[in-house]
PDB file of C-alpha atoms in Angstrom:
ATOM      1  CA  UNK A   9      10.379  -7.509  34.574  1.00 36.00           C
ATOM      2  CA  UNK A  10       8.956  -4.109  33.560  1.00 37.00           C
ATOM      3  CA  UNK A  11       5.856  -4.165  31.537  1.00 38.00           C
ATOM      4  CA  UNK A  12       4.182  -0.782  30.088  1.00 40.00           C
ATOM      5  CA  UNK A  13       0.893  -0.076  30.894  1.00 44.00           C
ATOM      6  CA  UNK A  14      -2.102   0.726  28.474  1.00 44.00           C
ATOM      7  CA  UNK A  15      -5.569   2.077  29.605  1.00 39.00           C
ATOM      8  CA  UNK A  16      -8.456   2.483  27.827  1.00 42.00           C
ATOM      9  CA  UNK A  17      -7.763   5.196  25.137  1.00 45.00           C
ATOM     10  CA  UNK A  18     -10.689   7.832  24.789  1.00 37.00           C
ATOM     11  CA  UNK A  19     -11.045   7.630  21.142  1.00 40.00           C
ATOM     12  CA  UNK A  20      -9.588  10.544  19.567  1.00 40.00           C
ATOM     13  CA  UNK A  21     -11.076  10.464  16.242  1.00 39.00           C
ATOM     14  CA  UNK A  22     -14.538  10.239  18.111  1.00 37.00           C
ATOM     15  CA  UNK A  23     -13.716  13.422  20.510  1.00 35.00           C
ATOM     16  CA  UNK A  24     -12.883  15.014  17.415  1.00 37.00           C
ATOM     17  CA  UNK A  25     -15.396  14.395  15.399  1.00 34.00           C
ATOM     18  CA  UNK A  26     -18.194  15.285  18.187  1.00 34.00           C
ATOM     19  CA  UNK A  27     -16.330  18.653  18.448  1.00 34.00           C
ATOM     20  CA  UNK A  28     -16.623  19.325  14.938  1.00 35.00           C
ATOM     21  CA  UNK A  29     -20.031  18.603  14.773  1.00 33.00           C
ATOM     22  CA  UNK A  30     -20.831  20.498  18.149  1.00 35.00           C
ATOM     23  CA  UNK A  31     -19.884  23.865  17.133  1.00 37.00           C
ATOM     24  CA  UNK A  32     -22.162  26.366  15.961  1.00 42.00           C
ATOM     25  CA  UNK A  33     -23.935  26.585  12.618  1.00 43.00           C
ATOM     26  CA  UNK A  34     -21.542  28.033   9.718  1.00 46.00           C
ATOM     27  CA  UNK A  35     -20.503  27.891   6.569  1.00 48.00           C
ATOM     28  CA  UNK A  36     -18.983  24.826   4.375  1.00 52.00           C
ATOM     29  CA  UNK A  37     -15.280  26.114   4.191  1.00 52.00           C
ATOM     30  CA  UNK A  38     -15.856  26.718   8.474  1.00 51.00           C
ATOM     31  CA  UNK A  39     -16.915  22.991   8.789  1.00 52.00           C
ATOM     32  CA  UNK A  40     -14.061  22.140   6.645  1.00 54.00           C
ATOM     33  CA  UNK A  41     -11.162  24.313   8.464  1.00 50.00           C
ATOM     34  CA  UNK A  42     -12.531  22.757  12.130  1.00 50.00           C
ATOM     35  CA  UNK A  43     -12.531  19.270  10.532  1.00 52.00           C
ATOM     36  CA  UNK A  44      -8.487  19.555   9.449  1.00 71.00           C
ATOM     37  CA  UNK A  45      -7.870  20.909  12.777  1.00 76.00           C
ATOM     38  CA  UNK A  46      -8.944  18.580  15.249  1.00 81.00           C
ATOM     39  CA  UNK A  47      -8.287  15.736  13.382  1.00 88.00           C
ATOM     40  CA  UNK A  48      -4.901  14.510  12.968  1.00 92.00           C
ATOM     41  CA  UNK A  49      -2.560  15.049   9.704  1.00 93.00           C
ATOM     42  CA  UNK A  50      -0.358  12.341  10.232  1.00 96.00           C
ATOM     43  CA  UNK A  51       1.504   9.838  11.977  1.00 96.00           C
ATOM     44  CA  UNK A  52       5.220  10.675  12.447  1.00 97.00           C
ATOM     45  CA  UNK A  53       8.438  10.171  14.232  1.00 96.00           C
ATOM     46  CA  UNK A  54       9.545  12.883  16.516  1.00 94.00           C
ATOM     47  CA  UNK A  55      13.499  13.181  16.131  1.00 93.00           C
ATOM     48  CA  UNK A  56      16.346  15.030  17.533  1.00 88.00           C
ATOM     49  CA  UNK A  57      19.608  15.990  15.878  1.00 85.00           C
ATOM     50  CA  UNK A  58      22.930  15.627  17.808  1.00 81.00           C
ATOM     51  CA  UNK A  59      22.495  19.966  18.636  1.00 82.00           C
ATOM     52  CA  UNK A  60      18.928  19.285  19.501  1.00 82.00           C
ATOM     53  CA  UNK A  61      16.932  20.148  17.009  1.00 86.00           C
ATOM     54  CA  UNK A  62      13.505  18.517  16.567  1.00 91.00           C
ATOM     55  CA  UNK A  63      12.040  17.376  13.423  1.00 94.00           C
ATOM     56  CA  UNK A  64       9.302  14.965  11.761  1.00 95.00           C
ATOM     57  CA  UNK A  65       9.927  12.060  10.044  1.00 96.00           C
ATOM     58  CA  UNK A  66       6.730  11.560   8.113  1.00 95.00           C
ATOM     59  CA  UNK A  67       7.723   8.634   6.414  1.00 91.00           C
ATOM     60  CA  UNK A  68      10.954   6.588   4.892  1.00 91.00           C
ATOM     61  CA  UNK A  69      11.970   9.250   2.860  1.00 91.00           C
ATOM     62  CA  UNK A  70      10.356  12.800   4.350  1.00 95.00           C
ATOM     63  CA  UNK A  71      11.190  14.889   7.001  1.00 96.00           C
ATOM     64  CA  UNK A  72       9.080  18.006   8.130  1.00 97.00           C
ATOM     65  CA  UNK A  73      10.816  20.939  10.273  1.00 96.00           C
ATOM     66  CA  UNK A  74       8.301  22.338  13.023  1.00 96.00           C
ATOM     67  CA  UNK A  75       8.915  26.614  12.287  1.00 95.00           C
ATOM     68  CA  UNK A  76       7.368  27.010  15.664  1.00 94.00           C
ATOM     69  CA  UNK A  77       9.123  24.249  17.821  1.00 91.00           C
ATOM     70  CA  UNK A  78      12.117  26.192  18.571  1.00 77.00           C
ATOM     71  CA  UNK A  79      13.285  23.438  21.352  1.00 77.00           C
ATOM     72  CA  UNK A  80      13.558  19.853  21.382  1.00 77.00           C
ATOM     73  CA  UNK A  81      10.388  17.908  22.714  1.00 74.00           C
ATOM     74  CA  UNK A  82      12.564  14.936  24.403  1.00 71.00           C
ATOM     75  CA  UNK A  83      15.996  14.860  25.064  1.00 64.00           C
ATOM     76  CA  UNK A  84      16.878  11.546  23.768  1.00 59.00           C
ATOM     77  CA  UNK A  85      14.363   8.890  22.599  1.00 69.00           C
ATOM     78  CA  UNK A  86      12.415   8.988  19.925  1.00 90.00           C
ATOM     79  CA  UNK A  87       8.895   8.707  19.582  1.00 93.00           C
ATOM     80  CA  UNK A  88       5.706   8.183  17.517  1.00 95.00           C
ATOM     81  CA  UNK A  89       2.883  10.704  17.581  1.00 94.00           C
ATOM     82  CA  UNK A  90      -0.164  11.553  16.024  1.00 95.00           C
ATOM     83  CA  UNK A  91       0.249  15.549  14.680  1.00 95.00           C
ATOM     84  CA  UNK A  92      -2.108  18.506  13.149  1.00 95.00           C
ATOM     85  CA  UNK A  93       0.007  20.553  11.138  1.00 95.00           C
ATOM     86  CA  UNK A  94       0.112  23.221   7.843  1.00 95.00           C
ATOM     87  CA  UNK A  95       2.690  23.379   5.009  1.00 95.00           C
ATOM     88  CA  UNK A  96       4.535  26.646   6.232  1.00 95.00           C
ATOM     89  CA  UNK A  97       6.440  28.545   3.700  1.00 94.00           C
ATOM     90  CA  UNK A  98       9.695  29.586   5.923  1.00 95.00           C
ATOM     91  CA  UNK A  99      12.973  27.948   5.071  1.00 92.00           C
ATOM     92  CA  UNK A 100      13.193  24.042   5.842  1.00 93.00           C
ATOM     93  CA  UNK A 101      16.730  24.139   5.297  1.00 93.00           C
ATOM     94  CA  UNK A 102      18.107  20.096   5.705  1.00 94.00           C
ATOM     95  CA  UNK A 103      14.524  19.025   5.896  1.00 95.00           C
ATOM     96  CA  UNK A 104      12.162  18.572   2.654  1.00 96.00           C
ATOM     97  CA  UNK A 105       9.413  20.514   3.954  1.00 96.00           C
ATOM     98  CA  UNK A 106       8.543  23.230   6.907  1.00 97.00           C
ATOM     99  CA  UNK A 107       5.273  22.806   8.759  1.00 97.00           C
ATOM    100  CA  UNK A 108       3.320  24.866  11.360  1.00 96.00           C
ATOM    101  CA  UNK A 109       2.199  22.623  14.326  1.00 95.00           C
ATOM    102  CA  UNK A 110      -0.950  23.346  15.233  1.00 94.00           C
ATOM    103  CA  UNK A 111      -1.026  19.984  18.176  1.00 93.00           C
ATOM    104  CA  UNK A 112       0.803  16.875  18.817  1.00 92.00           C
ATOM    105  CA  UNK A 113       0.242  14.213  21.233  1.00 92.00           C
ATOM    106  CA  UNK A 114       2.468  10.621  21.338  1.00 91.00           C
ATOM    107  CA  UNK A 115       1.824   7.510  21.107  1.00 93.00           C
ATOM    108  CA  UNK A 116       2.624   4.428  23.673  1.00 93.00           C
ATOM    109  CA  UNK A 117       6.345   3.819  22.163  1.00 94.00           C
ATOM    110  CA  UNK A 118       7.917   0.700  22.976  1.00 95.00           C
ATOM    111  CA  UNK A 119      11.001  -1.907  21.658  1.00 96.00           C
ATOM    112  CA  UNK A 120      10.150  -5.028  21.119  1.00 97.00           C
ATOM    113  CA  UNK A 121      10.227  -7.312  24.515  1.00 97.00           C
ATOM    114  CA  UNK A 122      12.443 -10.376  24.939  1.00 96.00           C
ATOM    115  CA  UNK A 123      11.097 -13.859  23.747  1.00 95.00           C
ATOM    116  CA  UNK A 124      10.493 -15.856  27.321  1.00 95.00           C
ATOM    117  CA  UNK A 125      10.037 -19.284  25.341  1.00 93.00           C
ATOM    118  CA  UNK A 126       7.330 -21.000  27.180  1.00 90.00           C
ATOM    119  CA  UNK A 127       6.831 -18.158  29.264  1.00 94.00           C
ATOM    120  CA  UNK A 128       5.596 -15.627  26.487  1.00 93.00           C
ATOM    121  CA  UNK A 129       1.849 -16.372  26.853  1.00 90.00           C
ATOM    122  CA  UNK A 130       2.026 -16.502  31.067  1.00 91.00           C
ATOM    123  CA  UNK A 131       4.145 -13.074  31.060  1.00 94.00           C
ATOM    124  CA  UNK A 132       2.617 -11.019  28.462  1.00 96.00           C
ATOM    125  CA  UNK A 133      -0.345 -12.283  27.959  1.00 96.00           C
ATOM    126  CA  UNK A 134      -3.106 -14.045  25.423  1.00 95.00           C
ATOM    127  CA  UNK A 135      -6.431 -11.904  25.415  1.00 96.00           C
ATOM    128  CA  UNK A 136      -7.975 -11.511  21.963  1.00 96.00           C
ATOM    129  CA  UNK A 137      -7.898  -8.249  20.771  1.00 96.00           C
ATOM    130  CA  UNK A 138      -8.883  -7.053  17.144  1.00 97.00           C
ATOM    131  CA  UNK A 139      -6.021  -5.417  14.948  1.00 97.00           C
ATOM    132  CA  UNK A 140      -7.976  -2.461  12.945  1.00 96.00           C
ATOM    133  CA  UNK A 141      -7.632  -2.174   9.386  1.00 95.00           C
ATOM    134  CA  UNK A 142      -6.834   1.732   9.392  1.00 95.00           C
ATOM    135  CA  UNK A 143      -4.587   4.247   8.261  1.00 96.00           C
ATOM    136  CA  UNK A 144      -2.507   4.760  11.374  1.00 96.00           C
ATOM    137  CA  UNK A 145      -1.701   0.826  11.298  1.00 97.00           C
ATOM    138  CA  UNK A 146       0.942   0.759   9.363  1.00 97.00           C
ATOM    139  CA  UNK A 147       4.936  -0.144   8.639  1.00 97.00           C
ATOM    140  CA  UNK A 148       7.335   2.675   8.224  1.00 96.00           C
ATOM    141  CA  UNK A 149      10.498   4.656   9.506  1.00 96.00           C
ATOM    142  CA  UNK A 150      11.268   1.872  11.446  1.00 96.00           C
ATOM    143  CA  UNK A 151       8.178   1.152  13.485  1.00 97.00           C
ATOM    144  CA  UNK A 152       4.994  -0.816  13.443  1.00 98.00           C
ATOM    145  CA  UNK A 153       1.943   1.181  14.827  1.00 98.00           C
ATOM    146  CA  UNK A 154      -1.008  -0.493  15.010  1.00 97.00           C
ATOM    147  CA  UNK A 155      -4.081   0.734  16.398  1.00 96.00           C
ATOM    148  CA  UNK A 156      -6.124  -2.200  18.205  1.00 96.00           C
ATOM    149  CA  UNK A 157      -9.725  -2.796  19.696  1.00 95.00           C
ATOM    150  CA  UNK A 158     -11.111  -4.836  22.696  1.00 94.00           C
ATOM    151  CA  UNK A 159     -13.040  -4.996  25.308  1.00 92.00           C
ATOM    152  CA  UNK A 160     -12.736  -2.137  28.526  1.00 90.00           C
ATOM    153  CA  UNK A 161     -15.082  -2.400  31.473  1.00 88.00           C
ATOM    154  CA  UNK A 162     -12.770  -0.552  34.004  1.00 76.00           C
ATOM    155  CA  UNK A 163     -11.026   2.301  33.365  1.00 75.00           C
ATOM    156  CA  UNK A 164      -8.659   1.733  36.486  1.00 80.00           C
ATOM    157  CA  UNK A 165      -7.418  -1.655  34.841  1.00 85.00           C
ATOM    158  CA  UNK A 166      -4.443  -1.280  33.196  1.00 89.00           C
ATOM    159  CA  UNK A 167      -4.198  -3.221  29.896  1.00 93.00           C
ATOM    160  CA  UNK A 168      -0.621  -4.473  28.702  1.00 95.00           C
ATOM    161  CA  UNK A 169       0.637  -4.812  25.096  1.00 96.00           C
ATOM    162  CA  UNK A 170       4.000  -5.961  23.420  1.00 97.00           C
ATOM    163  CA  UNK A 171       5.116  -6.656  20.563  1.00 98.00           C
ATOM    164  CA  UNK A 172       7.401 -10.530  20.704  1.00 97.00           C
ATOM    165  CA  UNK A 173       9.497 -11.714  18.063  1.00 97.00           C
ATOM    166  CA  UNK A 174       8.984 -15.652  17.358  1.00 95.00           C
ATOM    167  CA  UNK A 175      11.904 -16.682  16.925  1.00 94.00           C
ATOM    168  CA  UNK A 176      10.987 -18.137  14.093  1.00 95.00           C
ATOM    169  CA  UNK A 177      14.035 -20.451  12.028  1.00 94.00           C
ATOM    170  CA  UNK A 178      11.980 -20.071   8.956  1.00 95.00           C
ATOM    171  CA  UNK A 179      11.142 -15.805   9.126  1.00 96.00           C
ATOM    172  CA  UNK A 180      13.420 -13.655  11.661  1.00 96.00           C
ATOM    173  CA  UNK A 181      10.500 -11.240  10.934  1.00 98.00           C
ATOM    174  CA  UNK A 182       7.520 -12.906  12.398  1.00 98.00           C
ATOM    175  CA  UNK A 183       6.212 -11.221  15.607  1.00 98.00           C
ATOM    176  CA  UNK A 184       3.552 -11.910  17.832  1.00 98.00           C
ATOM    177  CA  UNK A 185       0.788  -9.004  19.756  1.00 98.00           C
ATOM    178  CA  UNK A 186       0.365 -10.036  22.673  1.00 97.00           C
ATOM    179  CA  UNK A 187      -2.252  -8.160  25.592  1.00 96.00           C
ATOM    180  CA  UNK A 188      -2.985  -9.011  28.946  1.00 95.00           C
ATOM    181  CA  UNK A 189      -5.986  -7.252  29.776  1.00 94.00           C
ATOM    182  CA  UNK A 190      -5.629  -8.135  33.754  1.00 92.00           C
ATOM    183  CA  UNK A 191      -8.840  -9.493  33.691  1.00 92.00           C
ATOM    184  CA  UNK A 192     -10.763  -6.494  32.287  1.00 91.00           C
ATOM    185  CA  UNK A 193     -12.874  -8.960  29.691  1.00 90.00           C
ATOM    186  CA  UNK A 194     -16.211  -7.675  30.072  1.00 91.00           C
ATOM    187  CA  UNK A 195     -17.307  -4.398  28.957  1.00 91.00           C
ATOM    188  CA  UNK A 196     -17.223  -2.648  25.876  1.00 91.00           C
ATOM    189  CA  UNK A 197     -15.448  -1.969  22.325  1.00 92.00           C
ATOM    190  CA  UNK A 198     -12.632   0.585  22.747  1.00 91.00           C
ATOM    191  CA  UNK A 199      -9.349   1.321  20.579  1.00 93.00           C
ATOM    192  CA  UNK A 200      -5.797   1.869  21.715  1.00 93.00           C
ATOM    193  CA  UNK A 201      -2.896   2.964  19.634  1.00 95.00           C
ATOM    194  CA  UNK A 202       0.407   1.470  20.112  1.00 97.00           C
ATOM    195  CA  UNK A 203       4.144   1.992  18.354  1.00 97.00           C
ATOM    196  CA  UNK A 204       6.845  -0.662  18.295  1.00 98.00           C
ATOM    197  CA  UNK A 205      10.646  -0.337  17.253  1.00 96.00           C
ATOM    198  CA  UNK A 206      11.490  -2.480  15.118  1.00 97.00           C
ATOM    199  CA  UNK A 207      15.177  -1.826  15.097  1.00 94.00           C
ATOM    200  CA  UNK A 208      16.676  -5.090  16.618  1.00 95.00           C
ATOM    201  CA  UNK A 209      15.055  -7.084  13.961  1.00 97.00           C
ATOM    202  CA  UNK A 210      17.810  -8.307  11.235  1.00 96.00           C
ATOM    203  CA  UNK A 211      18.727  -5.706   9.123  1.00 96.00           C
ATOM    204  CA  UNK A 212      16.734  -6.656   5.409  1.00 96.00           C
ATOM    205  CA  UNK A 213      19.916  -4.606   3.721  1.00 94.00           C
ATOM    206  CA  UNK A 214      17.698  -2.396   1.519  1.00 93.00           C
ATOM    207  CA  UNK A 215      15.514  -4.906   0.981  1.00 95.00           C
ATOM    208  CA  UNK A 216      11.651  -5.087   1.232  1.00 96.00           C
ATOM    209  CA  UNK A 217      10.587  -8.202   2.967  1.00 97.00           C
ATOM    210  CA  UNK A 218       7.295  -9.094   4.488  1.00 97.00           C
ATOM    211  CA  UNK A 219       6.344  -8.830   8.165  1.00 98.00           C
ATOM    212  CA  UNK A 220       4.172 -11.175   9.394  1.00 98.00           C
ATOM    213  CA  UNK A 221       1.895 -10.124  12.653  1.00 98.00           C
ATOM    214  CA  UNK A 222       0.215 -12.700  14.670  1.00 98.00           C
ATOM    215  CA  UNK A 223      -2.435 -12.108  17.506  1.00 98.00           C
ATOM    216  CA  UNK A 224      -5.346 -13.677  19.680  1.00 97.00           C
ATOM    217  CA  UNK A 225      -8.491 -12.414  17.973  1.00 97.00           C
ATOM    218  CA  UNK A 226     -11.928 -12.972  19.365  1.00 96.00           C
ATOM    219  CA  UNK A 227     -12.601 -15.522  16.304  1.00 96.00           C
ATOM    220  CA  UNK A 228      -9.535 -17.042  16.975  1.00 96.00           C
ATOM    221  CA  UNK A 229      -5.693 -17.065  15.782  1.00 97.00           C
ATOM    222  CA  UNK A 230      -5.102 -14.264  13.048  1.00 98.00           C
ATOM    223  CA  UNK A 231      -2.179 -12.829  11.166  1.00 98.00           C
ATOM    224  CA  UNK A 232      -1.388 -10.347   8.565  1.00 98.00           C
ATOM    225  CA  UNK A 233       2.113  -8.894   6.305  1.00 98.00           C
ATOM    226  CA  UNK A 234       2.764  -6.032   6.362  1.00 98.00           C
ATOM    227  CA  UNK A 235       5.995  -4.602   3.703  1.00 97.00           C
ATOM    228  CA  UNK A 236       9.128  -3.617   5.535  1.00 97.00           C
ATOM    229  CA  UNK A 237      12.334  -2.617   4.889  1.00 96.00           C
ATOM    230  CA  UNK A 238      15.150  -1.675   7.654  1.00 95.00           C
ATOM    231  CA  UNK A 239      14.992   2.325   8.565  1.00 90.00           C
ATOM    232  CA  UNK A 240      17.867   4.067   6.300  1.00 79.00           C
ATOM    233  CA  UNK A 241      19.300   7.001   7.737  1.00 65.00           C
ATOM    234  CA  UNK A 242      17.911  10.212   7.005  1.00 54.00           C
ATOM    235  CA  UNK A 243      19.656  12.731   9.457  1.00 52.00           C
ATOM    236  CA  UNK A 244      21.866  12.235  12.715  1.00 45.00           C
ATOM    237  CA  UNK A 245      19.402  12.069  15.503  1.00 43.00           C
ATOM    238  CA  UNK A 246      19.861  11.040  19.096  1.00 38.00           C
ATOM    239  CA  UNK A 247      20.314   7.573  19.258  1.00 35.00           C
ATOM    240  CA  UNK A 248      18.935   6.025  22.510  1.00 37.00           C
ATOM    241  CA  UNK A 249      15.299   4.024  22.525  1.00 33.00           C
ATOM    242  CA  UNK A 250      13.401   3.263  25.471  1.00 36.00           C
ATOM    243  CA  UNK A 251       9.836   3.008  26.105  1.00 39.00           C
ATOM    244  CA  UNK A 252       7.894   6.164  26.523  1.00 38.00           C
ATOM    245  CA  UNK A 253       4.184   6.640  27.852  1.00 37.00           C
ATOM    246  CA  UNK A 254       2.394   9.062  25.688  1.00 35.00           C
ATOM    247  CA  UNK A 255       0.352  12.350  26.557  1.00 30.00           C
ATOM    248  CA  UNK A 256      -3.227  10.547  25.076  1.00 25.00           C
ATOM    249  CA  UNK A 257      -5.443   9.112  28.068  1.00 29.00           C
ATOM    250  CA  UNK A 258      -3.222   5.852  27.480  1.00 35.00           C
ATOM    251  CA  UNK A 259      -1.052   4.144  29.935  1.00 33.00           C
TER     252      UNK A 259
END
């Protein structure tokens, strides 16, 4: 079976943050512009239509149009990415608002992986990881990103995460993180940041219902809810999934 791969992501928000306060001396609106720049705006869903257009879906209900993406990014899949971008004030047409991109870069995107029983644990592994409480971990459009933390000694060990559904009688929408981190255990603290489609879970039919995520922490067994509600339809996009590795020193 196929498993994606995961590496040790180089924090972004750190890299940012050291190039903001690298630069030379200046003023307090200078600080501020170079701070909204290298940091990211948002979390969003980069869609096609069926003639290939690319858009944003920022969350359930808004879309942003790219004024200066002219082609599609990806052919056919979508996929979750962290994005820098301005309100632009050139025609958004379909969309609910036009943006400038000033940098984009994906995130790990991934389905949700069969349930192997007995074999779960054994196949996709049981090393604790820590779920961080942040804004980028979070329920919408569809998807559950999460951004985790654990341990990274070796940057040429590949780390594996998926997302598993339970198969829980009681709650169709309990699902289990699981990370195999090939025996990289020793080290130190680093974040990754991870997107799962949650598309073949049962359709809630408008409702909101709560998702319940369980994972091996260092402290033990943990779990949280998060609010979801199936993805509604916003415009026609391309409708093939698959897992796609990301542009972010992630494998």
């Amino acid at each position: 079976m196929k498993v994606e791969k995961i590496s040790r992501l180089a924090n972004i928000f750190l890299i940012t943050l050291s190039l903001v306060f690298t630069l030379p001396s200046c003023s307090d609106d200078d600080e501020s512009f170079y701070y909204s720049y290298f940091y990211p705006s948002a979390v969003v869903t980069i869609k096609n239509t069926a003639d290939n257009t690319c858009f944003f879906q920022l969350d359930d209900k808004t879309t942003l149009f790219p004024v200066n993406i002219k082609k599609s990014l990806y052919t056919k899949p979508e996929v979750r990415a962290l994005v820098n971008y301005e309100e632009s004030e050139e025609p958004s047409g379909i969309y609910d608002q036009s943006v400038y991109v000033n940098w984009i870069d994906t995130i790990l995107t991934k389905p949700i992986a069969p349930n192997l029983g007995e074999e779960n644990l054994s196949t996709y592994g049981n090393d604790p990881v820590e779920i961080v409480k942040d804004w980028v971990t979070i329920v919408e459009d569809g998807y559950l990103t999460l951004l985790f933390e654990t341990v990274w000694g070796n940057n040429d060990t590949y780390h594996l995460v998926n997302l598993v559904s339970t198969e829980n009688p009681d709650n169709p929408y309990e699902l289990r993180f699981c990370h195999n981190a090939n025996g990289d255990t020793q080290g130190k603290p680093g974040q990754g940041l991870v997107a799962f489609d949650l598309n073949s879970l049962p359709d809630t039919n408008g409702k909101t219902v709560k998702l319940k995520l369980i994972w091996q922490s260092f402290s033990g067994e943990k779990s949280t809810e998060f609010d979801y509600c199936t993805r509604q339809t916003t415009v026609t996009t391309s409708s093939e999934m698959k897992s796609v590795k990301n542009i972010l020193p992630i494998k």
